Coordinates of C-alpha atoms (C1' of nucleotides) in Angstrom, one line a residue:
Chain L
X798 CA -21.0 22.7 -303.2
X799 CA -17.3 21.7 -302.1
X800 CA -15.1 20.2 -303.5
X801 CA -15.2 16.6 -302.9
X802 CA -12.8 14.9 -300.4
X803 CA -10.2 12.8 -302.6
X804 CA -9.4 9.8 -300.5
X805 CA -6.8 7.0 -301.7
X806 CA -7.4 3.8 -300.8
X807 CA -4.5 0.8 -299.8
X808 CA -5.3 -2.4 -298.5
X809 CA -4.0 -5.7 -299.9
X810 CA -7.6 -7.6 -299.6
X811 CA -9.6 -6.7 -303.2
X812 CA -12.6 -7.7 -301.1
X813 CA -11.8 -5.1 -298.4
X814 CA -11.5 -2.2 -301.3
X815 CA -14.3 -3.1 -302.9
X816 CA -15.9 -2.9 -299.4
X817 CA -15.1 0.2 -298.9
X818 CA -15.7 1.9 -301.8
X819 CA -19.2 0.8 -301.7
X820 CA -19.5 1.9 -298.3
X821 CA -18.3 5.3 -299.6
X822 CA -20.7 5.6 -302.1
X823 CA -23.6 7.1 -301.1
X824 CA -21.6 9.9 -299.6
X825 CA -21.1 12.3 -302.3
X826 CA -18.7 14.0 -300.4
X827 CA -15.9 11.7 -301.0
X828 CA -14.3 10.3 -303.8
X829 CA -11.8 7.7 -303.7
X830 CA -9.8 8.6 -306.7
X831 CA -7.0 5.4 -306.5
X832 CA -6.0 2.2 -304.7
X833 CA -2.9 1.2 -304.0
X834 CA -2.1 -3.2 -302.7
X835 CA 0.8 -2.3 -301.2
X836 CA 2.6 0.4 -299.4
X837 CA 5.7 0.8 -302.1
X838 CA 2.7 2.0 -304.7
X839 CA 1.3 4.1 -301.9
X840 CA 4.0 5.8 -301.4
X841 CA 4.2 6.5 -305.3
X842 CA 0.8 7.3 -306.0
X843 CA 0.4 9.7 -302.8
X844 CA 3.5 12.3 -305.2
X845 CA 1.3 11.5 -308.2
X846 CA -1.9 12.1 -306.7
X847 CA -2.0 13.8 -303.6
X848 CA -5.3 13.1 -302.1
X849 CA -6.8 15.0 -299.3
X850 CA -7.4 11.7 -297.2
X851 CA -5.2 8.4 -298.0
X852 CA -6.7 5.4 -295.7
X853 CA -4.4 2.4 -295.3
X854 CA -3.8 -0.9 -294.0
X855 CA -1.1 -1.9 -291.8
X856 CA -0.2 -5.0 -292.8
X857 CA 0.2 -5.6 -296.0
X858 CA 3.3 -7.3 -298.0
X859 CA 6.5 -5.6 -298.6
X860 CA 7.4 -2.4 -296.7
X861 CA 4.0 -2.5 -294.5
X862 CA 2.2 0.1 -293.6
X863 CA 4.2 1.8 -290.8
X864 CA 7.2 2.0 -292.7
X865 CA 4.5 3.7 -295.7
X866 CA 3.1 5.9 -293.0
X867 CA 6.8 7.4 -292.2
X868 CA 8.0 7.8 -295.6
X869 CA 5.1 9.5 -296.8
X870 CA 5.1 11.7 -293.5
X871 CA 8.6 12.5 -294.5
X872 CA 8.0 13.9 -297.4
X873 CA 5.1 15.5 -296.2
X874 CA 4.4 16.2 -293.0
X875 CA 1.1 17.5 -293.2
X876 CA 0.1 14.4 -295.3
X877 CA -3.4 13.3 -293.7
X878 CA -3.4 9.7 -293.7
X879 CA -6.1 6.9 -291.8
X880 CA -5.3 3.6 -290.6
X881 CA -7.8 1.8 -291.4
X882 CA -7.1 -2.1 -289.7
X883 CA -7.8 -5.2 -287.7
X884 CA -6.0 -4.6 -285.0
X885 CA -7.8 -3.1 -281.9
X886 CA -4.9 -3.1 -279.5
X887 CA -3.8 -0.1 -278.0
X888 CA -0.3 -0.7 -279.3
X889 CA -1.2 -0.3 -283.1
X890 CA -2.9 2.8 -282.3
X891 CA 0.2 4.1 -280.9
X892 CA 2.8 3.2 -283.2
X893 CA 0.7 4.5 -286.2
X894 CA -0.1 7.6 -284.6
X895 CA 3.6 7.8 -283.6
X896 CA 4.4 7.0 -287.2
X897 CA 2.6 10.0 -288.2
X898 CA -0.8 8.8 -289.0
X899 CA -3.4 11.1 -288.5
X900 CA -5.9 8.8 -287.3
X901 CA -6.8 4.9 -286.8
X902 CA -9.9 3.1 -287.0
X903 CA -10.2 -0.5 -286.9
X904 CA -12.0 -3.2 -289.6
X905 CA -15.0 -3.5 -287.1
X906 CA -16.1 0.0 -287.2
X907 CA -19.3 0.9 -288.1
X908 CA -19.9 2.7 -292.0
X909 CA -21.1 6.0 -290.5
X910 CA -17.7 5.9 -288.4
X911 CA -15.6 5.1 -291.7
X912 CA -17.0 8.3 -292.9
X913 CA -17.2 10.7 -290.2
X914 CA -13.0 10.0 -289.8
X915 CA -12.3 10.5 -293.3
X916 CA -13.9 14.2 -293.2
X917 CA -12.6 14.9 -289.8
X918 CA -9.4 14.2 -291.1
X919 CA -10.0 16.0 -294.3
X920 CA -10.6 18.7 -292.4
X921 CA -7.1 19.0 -290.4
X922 CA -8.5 17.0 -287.2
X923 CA -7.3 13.3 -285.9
X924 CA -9.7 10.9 -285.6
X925 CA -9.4 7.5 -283.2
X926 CA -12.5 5.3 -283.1
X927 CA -13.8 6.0 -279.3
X928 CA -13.5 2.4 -278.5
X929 CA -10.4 2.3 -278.5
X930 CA -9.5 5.4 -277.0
X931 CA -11.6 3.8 -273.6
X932 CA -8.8 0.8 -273.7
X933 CA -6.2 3.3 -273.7
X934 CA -3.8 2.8 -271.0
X935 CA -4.8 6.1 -269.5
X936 CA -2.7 7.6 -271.9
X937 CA -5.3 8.6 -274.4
X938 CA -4.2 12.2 -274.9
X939 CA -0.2 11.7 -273.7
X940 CA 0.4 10.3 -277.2
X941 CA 0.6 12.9 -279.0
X942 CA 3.3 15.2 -276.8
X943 CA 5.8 12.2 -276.1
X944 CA 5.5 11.2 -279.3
X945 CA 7.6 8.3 -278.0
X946 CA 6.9 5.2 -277.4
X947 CA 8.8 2.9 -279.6
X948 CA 9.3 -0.4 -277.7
X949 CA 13.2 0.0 -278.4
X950 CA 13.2 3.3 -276.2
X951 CA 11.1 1.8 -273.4
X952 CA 13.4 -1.5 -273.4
X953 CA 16.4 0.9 -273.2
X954 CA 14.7 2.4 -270.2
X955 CA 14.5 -0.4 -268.8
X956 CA 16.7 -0.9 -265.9
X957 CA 19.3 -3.8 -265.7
X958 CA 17.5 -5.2 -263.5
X959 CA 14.5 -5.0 -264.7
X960 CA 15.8 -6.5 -268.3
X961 CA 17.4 -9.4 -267.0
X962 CA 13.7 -10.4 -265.7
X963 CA 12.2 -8.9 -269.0
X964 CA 14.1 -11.5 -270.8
X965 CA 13.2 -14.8 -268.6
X966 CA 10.0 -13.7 -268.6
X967 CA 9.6 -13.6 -272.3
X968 CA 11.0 -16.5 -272.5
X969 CA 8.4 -17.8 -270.5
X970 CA 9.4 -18.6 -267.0
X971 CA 7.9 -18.3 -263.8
X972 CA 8.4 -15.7 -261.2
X973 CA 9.8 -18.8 -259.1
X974 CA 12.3 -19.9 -261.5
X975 CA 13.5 -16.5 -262.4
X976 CA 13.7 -16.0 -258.8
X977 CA 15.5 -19.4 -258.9
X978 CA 18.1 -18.3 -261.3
X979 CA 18.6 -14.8 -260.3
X980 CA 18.8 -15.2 -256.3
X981 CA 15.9 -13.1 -255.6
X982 CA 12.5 -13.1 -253.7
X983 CA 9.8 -14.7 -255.4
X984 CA 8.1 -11.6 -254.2
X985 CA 10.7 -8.9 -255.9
X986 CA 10.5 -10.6 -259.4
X987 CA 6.9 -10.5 -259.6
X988 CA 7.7 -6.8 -258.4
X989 CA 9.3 -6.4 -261.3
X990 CA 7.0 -8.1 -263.8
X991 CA 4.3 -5.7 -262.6
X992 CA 7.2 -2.4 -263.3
X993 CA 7.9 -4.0 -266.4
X994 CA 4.6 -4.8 -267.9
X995 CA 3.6 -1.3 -267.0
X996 CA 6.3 0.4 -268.2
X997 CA 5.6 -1.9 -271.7
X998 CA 1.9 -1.1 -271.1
X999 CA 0.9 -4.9 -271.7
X1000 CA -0.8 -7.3 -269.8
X1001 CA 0.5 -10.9 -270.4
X1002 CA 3.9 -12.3 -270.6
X1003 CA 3.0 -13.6 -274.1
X1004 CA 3.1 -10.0 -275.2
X1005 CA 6.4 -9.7 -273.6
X1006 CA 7.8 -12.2 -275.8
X1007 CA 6.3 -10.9 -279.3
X1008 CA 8.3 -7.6 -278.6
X1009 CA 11.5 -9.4 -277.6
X1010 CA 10.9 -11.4 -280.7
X1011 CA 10.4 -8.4 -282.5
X1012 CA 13.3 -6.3 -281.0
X1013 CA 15.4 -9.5 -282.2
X1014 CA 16.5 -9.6 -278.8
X1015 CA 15.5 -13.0 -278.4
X1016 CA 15.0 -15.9 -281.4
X1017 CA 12.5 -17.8 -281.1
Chain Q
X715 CA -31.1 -20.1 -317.4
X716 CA -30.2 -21.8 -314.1
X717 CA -31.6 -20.8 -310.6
X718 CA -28.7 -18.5 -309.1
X719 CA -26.6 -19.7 -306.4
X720 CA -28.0 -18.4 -303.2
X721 CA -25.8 -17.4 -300.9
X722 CA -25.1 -16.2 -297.4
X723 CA -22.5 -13.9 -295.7
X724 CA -21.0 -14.1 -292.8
X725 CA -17.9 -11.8 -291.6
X726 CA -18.0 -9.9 -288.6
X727 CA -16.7 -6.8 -290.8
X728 CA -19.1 -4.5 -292.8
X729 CA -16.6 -3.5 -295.2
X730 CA -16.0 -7.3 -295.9
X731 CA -19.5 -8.0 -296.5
X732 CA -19.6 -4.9 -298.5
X733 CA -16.6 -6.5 -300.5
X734 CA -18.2 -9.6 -301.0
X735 CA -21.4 -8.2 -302.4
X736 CA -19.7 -5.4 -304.5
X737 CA -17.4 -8.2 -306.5
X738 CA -19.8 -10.7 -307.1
X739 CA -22.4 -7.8 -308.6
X740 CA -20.7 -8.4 -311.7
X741 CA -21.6 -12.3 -311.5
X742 CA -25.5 -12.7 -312.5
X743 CA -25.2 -16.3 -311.3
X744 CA -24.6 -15.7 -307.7
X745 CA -26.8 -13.9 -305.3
X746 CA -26.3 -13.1 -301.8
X747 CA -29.6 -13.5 -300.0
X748 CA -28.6 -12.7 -296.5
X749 CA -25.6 -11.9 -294.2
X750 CA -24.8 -12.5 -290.4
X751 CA -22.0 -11.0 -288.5
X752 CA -21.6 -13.8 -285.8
X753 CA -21.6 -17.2 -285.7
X754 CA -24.6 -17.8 -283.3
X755 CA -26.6 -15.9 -286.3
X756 CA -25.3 -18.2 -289.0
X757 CA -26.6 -21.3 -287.6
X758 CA -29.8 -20.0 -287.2
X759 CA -29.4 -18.2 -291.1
X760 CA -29.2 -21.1 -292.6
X761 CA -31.8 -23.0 -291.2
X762 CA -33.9 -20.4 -292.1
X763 CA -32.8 -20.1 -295.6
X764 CA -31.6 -23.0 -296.7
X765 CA -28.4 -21.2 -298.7
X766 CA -26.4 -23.1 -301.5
X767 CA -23.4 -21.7 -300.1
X768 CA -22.9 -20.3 -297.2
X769 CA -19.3 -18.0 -296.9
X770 CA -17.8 -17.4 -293.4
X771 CA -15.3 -16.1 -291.9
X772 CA -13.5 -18.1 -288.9
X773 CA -12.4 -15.6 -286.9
X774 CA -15.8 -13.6 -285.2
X775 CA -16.9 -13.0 -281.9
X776 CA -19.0 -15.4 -280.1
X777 CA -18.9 -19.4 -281.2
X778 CA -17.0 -18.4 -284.0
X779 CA -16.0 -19.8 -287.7
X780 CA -15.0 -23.4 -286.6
X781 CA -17.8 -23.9 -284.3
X782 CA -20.3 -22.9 -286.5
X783 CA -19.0 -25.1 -289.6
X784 CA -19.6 -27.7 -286.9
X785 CA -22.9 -27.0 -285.4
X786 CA -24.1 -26.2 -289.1
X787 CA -23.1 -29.7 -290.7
X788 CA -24.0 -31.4 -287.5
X789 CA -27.6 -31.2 -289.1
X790 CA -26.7 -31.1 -292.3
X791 CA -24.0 -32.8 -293.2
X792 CA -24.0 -31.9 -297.1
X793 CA -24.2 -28.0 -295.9
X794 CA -21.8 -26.4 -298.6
X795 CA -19.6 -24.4 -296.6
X796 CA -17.1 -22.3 -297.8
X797 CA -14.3 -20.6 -295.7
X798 CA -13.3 -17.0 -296.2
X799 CA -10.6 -16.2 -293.8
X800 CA -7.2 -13.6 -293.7
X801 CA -5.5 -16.7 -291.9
X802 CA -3.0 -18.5 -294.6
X803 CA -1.6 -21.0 -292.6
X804 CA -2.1 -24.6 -293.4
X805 CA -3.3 -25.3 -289.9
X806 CA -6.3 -23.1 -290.7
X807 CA -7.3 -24.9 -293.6
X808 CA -6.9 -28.4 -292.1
X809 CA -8.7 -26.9 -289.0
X810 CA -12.1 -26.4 -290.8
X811 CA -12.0 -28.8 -293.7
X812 CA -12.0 -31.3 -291.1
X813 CA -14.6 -29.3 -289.0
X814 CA -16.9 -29.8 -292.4
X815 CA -16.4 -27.3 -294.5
X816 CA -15.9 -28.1 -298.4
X817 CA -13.9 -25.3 -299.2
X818 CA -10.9 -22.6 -298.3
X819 CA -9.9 -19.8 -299.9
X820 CA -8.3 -16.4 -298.4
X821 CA -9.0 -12.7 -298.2
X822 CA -6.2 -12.2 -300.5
X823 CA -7.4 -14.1 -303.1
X824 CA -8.2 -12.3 -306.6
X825 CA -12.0 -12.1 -307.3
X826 CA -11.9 -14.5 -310.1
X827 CA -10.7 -17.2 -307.0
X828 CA -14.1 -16.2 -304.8
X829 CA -16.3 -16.5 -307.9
X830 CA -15.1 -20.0 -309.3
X831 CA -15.0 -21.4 -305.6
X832 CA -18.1 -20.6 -304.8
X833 CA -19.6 -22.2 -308.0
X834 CA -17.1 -25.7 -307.4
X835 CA -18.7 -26.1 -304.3
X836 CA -22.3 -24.9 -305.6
X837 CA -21.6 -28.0 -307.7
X838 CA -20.7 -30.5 -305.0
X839 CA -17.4 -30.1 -305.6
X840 CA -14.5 -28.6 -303.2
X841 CA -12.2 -26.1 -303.3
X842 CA -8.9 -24.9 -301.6
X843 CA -7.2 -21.8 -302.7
X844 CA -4.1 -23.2 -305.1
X845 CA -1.9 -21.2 -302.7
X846 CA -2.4 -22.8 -300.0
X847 CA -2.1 -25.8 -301.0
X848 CA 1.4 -25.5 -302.5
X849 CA 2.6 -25.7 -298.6
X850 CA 0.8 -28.4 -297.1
X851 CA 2.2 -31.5 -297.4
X852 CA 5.5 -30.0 -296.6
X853 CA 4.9 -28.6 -293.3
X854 CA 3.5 -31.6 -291.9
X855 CA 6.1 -33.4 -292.8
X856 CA 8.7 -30.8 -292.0
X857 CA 7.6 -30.8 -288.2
X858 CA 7.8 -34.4 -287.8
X859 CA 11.0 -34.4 -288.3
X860 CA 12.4 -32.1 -286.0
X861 CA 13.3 -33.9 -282.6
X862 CA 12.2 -31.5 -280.5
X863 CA 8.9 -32.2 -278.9
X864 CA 6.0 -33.0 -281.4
X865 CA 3.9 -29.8 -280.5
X866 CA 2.1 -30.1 -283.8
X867 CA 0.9 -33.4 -282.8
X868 CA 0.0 -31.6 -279.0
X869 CA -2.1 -28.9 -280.9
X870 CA -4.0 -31.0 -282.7
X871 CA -4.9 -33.2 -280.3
X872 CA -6.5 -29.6 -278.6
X873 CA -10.5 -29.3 -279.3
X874 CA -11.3 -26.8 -281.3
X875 CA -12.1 -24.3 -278.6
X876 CA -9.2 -25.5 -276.7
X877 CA -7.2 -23.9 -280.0
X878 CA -9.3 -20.7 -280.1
X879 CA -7.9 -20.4 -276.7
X880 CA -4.8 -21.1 -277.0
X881 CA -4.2 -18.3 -279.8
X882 CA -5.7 -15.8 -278.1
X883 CA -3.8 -17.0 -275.0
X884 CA -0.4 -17.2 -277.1
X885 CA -1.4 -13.5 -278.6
X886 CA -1.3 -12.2 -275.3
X887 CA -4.8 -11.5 -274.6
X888 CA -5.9 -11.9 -270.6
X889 CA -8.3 -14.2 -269.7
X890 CA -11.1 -11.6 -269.2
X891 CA -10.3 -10.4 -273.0
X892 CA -10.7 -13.6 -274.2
X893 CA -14.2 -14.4 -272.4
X894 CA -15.4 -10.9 -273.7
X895 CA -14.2 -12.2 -277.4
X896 CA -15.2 -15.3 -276.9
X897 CA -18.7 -14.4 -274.7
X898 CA -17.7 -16.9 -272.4
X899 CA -17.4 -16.7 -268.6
X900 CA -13.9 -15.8 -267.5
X901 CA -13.8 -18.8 -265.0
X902 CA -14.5 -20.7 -268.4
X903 CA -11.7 -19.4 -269.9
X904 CA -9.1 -20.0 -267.6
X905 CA -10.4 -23.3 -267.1
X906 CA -9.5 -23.8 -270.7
X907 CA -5.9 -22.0 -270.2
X908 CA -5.0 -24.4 -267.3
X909 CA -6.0 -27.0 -269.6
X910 CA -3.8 -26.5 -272.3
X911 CA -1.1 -25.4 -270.7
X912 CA -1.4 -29.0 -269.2
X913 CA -1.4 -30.6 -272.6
X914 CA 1.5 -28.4 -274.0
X915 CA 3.3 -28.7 -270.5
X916 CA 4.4 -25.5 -270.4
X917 CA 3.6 -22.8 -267.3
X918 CA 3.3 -19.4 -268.9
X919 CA 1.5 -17.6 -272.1
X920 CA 5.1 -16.5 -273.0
X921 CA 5.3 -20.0 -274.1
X922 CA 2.6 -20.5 -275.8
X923 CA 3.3 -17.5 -277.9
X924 CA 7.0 -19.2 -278.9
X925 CA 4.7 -22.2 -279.7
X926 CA 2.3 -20.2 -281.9
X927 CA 4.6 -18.8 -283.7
X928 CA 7.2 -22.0 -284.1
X929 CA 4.2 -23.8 -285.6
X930 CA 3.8 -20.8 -288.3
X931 CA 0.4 -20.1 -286.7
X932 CA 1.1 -16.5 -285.5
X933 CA 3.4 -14.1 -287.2
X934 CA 4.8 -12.5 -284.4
Chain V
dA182 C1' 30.0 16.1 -246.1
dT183 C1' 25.3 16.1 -247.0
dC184 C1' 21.2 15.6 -249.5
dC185 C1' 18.7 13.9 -253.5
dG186 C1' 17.1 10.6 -256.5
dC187 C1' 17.5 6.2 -258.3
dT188 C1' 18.1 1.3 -258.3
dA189 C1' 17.8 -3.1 -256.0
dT190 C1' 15.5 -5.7 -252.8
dA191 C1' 11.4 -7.2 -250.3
dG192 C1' 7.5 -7.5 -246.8
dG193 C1' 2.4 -7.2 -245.9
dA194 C1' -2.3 -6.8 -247.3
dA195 C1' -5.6 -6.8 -250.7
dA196 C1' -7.0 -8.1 -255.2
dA197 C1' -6.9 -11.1 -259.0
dA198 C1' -5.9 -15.3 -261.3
dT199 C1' -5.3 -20.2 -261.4
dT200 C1' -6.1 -24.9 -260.1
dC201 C1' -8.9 -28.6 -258.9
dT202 C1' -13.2 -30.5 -258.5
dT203 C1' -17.7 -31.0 -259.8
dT204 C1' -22.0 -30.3 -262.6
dT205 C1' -24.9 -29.7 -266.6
dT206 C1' -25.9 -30.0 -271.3
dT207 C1' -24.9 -31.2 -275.7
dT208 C1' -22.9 -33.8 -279.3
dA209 C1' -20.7 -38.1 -281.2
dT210 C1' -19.9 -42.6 -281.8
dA211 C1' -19.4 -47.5 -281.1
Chain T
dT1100 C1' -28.9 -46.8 -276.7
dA1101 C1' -25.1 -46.5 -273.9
dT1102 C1' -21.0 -44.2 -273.4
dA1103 C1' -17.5 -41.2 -274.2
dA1104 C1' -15.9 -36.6 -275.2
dA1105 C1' -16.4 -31.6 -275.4
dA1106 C1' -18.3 -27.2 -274.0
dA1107 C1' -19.4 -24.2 -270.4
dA1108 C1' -19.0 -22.6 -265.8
dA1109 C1' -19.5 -22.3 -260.5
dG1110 C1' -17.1 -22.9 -255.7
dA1111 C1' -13.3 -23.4 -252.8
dA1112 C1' -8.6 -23.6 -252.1
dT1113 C1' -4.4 -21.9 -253.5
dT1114 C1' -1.0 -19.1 -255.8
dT1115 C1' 0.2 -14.9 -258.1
dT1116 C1' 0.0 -10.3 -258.8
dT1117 C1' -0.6 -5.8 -257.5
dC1118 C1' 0.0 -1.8 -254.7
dC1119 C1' 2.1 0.5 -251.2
dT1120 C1' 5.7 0.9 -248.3
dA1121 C1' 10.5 0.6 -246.5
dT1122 C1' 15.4 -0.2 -246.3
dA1123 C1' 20.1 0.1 -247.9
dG1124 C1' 23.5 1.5 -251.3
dC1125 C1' 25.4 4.4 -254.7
dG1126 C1' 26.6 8.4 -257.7
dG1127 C1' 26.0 13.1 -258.5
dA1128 C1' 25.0 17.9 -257.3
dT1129 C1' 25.4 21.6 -253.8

DNA sequence: ATCCGCTATAGGAAAAATTCTTTTTTTATA
DNA sequence: TATAAAAAAAGAATTTTTCCTATAGCGGAT
């Protein structure tokens, strides 16, 4: 018999740990052989350690889980780590893979899916749960050769144009008043609410304003 | 030796139900005697079963947490309900202590914190999650002051799905999202989104984000 | 100088979302 | 019990969005 896969657990929720170490264990084929609460000790333990599989949370106190995935991935770029989260939007998926993550599957999933990522990732492969893959904004394989898609490059691609409406828009007015306040059609801003929410690959102009809050581009 | 606490389980995650199970194994004077992954189920659970305590998450698919605490001490109005939620925001907790339930605690919370409050409220008594607590009175009064328009006043005066609207809304989510989340009709739903738009007098879900997350009830 | 591509601006038609009204059922309360 | 409020949703009217197309202007390459 193998060896069995060495998987490191961090999550900040004891209740989600314990969850999944008793999901893990009737599969003899994996081991989890640490847990981590936070991404600092993560980082840390994945030197000490180095398991074949690390799963982790995204959010989680202190430096967070992207930030853990990119340091680790830094050191090691071969590292093989799952994200393992709530979130189901697309978004997530991207920025962890972008991060370096090997593979994402979200809090919902299914046992048997839990442990069919871990050993497809043990074994050198990526893993995304399929449902989220179908919500993909028909980018499902582009992901991985563009390897790009940080909001602060797409906002810089942005056109002037198209950022001066980005901005009224996130701020939450209408296509008549930014049409109002710009001079423009009606017509030609909602034009450019359609570019722009493409090009940001959301759907909603609440999302618009979580990334200009986020870029710090706009305060709240 | 007493009769154990019976108690049921209801999170829409498996490793969370997992989680619960695993950490109370130690305790020989709690047993979990069923678990439901959706509101709808958990009404009809603990009719069936007549629980001591029944632990539920608030966020789920379908009528969700709030909904059900309702429906569930609508006929019994001594139902033991304790709330198991990631959400640490004082809203939360006011949200479903005043919905019925008799007790609060988070998914961050240490073991020891599930255990005792599920035995206070076994008892009769209640229980919030010390935490939490801490920054309650202080937020309520913090908002009052501020001149700007009262919108914690506004939110409160939403009904409870109103609310569960609303953050979805103020997440970003489109209306048909929110219906398939909610398993409601997406006429339903944007019936609900022109209503409290109305109520907070604002036009767009860009808004509604800025309000979510002024009020500390989104993180951005 | 000419051509190419990109941005800025919009119009029209079709598709989708919202608003307003109304209805039904359930629950809550005076 | 009567009455008020909340939850759910359909239909019609309306507004917005989307998609496709088109024009004009500008800066760079040929």
């Amino acid at each position: 018999m193998k060896e069995r896969i060495k998987v490191i657990l961090v999550d900040d929720h004891a209740v989600v740990r314990a969850g999944f170490r008793m999901l893990l264990s009737t599969e003899e084929t994996i081991e989890v052989i640490a847990e981590a609460e936070r991404g600092e000790a993560a980082c840390q333990l994945y030197l000490d350690k180095q398991p074949d599989v690390m799963v982790l949370d995204l959010s989680m106190p202190g430096i967070g889980g992207l930030e853990s995935i990119r340091r680790i991935c830094n050191r090691d770029s071969k590292a093989k780590i799952l994200v393992f989260s709530v979130h189901d939007e697309w978004v997530y998926v991207e920025r962890a893979m972008n991060a370096g993550a090997k593979g994402y599957i979200t809090k919902h999933a299914h046992p048997d899916i839990l442990i069919a990522a871990i050993q497809k990732i043990a074994e050198g492969g990526d893993y995304i749960e399929p449902s989220l893959i179908s919500d993909s904004p028909a980018l499902s394989s582009a992901y991985r050769e563009t390897g790009e898609t940080d909001y602060k490059s797409i906002i810089e691609s942005l056109s002037a144009r198209e950022f001066d409406v980005f901005l009224l828009l996130a701020k939450g007015l209408t296509s008549h008043k930014i049409a109002d306040e710009l001079c423009l059609g009606y017509k030609t801003v909602a034009n450019y609410g359609t570019q722009i929410r493409n090009k940001l690959k959301v759907s909603s102009t609440a999302e618009l304003a979580h990334i200009a809050i986020g870029l710090g581009v706009m305060k709240n």
